[in-house]
Coordinates of C-alpha atoms and ligand atoms in Angstrom, one line a residue:
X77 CA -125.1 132.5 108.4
X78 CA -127.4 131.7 111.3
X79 CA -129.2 133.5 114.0
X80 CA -127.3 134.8 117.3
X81 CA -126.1 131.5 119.5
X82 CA -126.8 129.1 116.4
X83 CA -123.5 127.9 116.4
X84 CA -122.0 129.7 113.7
X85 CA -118.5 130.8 115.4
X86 CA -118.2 127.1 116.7
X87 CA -118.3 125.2 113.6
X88 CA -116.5 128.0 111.7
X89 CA -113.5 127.6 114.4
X90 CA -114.1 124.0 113.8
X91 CA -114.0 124.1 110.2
X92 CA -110.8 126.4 110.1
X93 CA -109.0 124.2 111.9
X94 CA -109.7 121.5 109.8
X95 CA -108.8 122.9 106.1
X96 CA -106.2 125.4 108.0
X97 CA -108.7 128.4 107.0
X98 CA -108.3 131.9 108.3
X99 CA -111.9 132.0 111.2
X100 CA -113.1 136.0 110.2
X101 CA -115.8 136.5 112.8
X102 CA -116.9 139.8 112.7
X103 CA -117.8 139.9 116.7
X104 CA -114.7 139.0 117.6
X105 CA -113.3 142.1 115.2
X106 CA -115.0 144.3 116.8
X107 CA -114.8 143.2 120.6
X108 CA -110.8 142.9 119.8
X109 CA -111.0 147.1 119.6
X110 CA -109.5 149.3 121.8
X111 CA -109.5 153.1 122.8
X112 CA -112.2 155.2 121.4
X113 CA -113.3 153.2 118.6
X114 CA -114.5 150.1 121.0
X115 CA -116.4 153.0 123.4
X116 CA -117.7 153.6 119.6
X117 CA -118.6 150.1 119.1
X118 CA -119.6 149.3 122.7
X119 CA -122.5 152.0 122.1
X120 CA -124.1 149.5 119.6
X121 CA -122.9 146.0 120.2
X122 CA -124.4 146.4 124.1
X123 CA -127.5 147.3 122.8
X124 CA -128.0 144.6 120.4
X125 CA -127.9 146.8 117.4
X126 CA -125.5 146.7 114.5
X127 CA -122.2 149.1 114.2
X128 CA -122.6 150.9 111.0
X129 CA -122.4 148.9 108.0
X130 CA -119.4 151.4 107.1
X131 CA -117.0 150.8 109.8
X132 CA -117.7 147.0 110.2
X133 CA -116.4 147.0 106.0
X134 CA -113.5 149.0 106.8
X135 CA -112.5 146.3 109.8
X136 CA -113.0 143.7 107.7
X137 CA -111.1 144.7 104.6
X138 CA -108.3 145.5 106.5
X139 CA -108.8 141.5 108.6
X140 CA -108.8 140.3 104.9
X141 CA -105.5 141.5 103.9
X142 CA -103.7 139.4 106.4
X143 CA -101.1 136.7 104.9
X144 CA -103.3 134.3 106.8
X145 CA -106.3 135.0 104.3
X146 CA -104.5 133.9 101.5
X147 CA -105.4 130.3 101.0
X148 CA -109.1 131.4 102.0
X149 CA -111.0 132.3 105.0
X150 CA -114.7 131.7 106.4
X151 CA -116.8 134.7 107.7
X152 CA -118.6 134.5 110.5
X153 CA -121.2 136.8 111.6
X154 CA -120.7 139.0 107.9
X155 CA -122.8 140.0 105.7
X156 CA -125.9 141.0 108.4
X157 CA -127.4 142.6 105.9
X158 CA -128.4 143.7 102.1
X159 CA -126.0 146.1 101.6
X160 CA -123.1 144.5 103.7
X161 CA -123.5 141.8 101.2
X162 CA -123.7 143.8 97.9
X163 CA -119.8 145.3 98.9
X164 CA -118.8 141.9 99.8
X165 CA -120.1 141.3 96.2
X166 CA -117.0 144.0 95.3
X167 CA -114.3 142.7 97.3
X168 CA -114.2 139.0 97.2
X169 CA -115.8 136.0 95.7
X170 CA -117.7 133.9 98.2
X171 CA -117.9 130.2 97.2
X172 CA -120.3 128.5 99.5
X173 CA -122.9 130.1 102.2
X174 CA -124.2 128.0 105.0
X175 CA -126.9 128.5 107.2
X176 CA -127.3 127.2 110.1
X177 CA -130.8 127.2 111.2
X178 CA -132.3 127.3 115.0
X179 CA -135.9 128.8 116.6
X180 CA -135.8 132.0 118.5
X181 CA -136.8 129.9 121.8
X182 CA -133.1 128.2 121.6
X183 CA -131.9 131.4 120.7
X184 CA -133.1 132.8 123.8
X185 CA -132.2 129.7 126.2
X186 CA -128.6 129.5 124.7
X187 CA -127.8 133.2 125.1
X188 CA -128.8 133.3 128.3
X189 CA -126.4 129.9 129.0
X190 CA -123.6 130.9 126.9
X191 CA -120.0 131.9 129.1
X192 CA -117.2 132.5 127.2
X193 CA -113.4 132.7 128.8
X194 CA -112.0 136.2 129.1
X195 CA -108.6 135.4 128.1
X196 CA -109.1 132.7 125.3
X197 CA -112.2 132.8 124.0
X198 CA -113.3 129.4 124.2
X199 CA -117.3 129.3 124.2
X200 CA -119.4 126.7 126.9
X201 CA -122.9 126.9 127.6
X202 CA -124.8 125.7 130.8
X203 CA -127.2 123.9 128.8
X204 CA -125.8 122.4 125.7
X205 CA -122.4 122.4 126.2
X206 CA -121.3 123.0 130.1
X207 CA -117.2 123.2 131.0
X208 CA -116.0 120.4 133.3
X209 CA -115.9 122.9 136.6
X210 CA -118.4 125.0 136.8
X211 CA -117.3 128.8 135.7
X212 CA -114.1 127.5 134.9
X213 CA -112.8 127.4 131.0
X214 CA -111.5 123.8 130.2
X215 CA -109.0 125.0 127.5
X216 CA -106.5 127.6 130.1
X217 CA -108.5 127.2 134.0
X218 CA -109.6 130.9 133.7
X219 CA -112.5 132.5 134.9
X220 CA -115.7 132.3 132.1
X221 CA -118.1 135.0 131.6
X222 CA -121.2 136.1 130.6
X223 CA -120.5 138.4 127.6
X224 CA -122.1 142.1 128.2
X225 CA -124.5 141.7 125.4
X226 CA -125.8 138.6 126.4
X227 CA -128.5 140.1 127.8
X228 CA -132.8 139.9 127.6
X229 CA -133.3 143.3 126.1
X230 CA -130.0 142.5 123.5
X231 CA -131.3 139.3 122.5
X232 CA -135.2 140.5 121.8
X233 CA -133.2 143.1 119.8
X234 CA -131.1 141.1 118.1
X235 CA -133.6 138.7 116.7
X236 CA -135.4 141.5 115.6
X237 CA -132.7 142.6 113.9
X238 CA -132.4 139.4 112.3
X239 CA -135.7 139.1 111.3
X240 CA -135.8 142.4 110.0
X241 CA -132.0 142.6 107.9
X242 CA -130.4 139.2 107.9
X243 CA -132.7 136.4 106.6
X244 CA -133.5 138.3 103.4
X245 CA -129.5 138.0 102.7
X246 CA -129.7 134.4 101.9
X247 CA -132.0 135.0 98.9
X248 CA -129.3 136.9 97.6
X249 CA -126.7 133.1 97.9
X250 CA -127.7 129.2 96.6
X251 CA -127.1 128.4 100.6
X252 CA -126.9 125.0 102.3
X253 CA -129.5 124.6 105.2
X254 CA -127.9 122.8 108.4
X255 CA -130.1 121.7 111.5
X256 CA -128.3 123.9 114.3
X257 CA -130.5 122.2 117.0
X258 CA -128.6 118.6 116.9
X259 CA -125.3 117.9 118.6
X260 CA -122.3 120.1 117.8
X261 CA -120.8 116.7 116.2
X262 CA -124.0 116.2 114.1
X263 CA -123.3 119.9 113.2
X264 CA -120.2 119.7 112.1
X265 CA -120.8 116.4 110.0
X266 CA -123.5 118.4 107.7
X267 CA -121.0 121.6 107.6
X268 CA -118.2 119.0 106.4
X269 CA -120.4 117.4 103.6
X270 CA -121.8 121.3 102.9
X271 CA -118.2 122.2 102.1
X272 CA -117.0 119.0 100.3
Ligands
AMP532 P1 -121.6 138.2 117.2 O1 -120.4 138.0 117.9 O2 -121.6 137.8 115.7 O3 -122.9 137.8 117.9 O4 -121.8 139.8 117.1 C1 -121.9 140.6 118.3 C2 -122.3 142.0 117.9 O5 -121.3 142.6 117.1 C3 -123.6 142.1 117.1 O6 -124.8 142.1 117.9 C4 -123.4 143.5 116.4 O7 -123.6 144.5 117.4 C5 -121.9 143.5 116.1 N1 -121.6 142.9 114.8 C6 -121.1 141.7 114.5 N2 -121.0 141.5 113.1 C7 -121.6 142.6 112.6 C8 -121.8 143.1 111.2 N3 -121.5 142.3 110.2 N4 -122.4 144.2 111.1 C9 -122.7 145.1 112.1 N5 -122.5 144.7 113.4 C10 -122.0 143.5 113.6

C-alpha cells in the first residue's frame, strides 16, 4: 500500500524477484488492455480517477488464476479502497500488508520525474533515480516516457482520491509502516525484514 510514486511497484518487482513471487500490479493490468475495454479504462485512468471497483475485481480474479500465482503473489496498487478490500476478503487470504509511506510534496515531485520505457517497463526518475543516458531506458536502450497520467491535474486527483478512499483501508489490516522517502536500498531492507 502507499500513495501514487511511493515506490510500491519497485519494491514489489524487487521483492518478487527475490522469493520468485508472482508481481500483481493492478496499473499494469489495466494499461496491458486492449480494444474497447482500454478506451474504457483510458476514460478513467487519464483522469486520475479509479476504473470501477467491478471491472478492476474481474481483471484481477482472472490475473490470480495464473499457474504463476500458485506459490503466492504480492498486490500492488489493490485494494484502493473499502469495498475492493472486503471482496479481496472473499477471494484470498492476505498475510502481510505493507505500507509504504511518503508526503504529497514527493508525491508531486516524483510523478512529475518519473519516465518509464515503452517496451519494458522499467521505471527511472529524473530526480531519485535518473537512467544512465538521459531519456534512454538502461535495461533494453529504448526510448522512456512520460506515462499519460502523469500529469498535474491527475496527480491533485489522485491524492485526493487517496485521501478520500485508500488510507482508511489500512485500518481494516495489522500493516507494517516503511519510510518511502530513504534510498530504494534502505527501502527494500525494511520491506525484507517486514516480510521475514
Ligand atoms: P498505478 O499504476 O497503481 O498508479 O495505477 C494507475 C491507475 O490505474 C490509477 O490511477 C487508477 O486509475 C487505475 N487503478 C489501478 N489500480 C486500481 C484499483 N485497484 N482500482 C481502481 N483503479 C485502479
Amino acid at each position: 500500500m502507499g500513495k501514487p510514486a511511493s515506490g510500491k511497484g519497485t519494491q514489489a518487482k524487487r521483492a518478487s524477484d527475490k522469493f520468485g513471487l508472482c508481481h500483481i500490479s493492478t496499473g499494469d493490468l489495466l494499461r496491458a488492455t486492449a480494444g474497447d475495454l482500454r478506451v474504457e479504462v483510458d476514460s478513467y485512468i487519464t483522469k486520475g480517477n479509479l476504473v470501477p471497483d467491478e471491472l478492476i475485481i474481474r481483471i484481477l480474479k482472472e490475473r490470480l488464476k495464473g499457474d504463476d500465482c500458485e506459490g503466492g503473489f504480492i498486490l500492488d496498487g489493490f485494494p484502493r479502497n473499502i469495498s475492493q478490500a472486503e471482496k479481496l476478503k472473499e477471494i484470498v487470504k492476505i498475510d502481510k500488508v505493507i505500507d509504504i509511506e511518503i508526503s504529497d510534496e514527493e508525491v508531486v515531485k516524483r510523478i512529475l520525474g518519473r519516465r518509464s520505457c515503452g517496451k519494458c517497463g522499467s521505471v527511472f526518475n529524473t530526480h531519485t533515480f535518473r537512467p544512465q543516458v538521459e531519456g534512454v531506458c538502461d535495461s533494453c536502450g529504448s526510448e522512456l516516457v512520460s506515462r499519460a497520467d502523469d500529469n498535474e491535474d491527475s496527480i491533485k486527483e489522485r491524492l485526493a482520491i487517496y485521501h478520500r478512499e485508500t488510507e482508511s483501508v489500512l485500518d481494516m489490516y495489522t500493516f507494517v509502516k516503511i519510510d518511502g522517502e530513504q534510498s530504494i536500498e534502505s527501502v527494500f531492507g525494511e520491506v525484507l525484514r517486514a516480510l521475514d
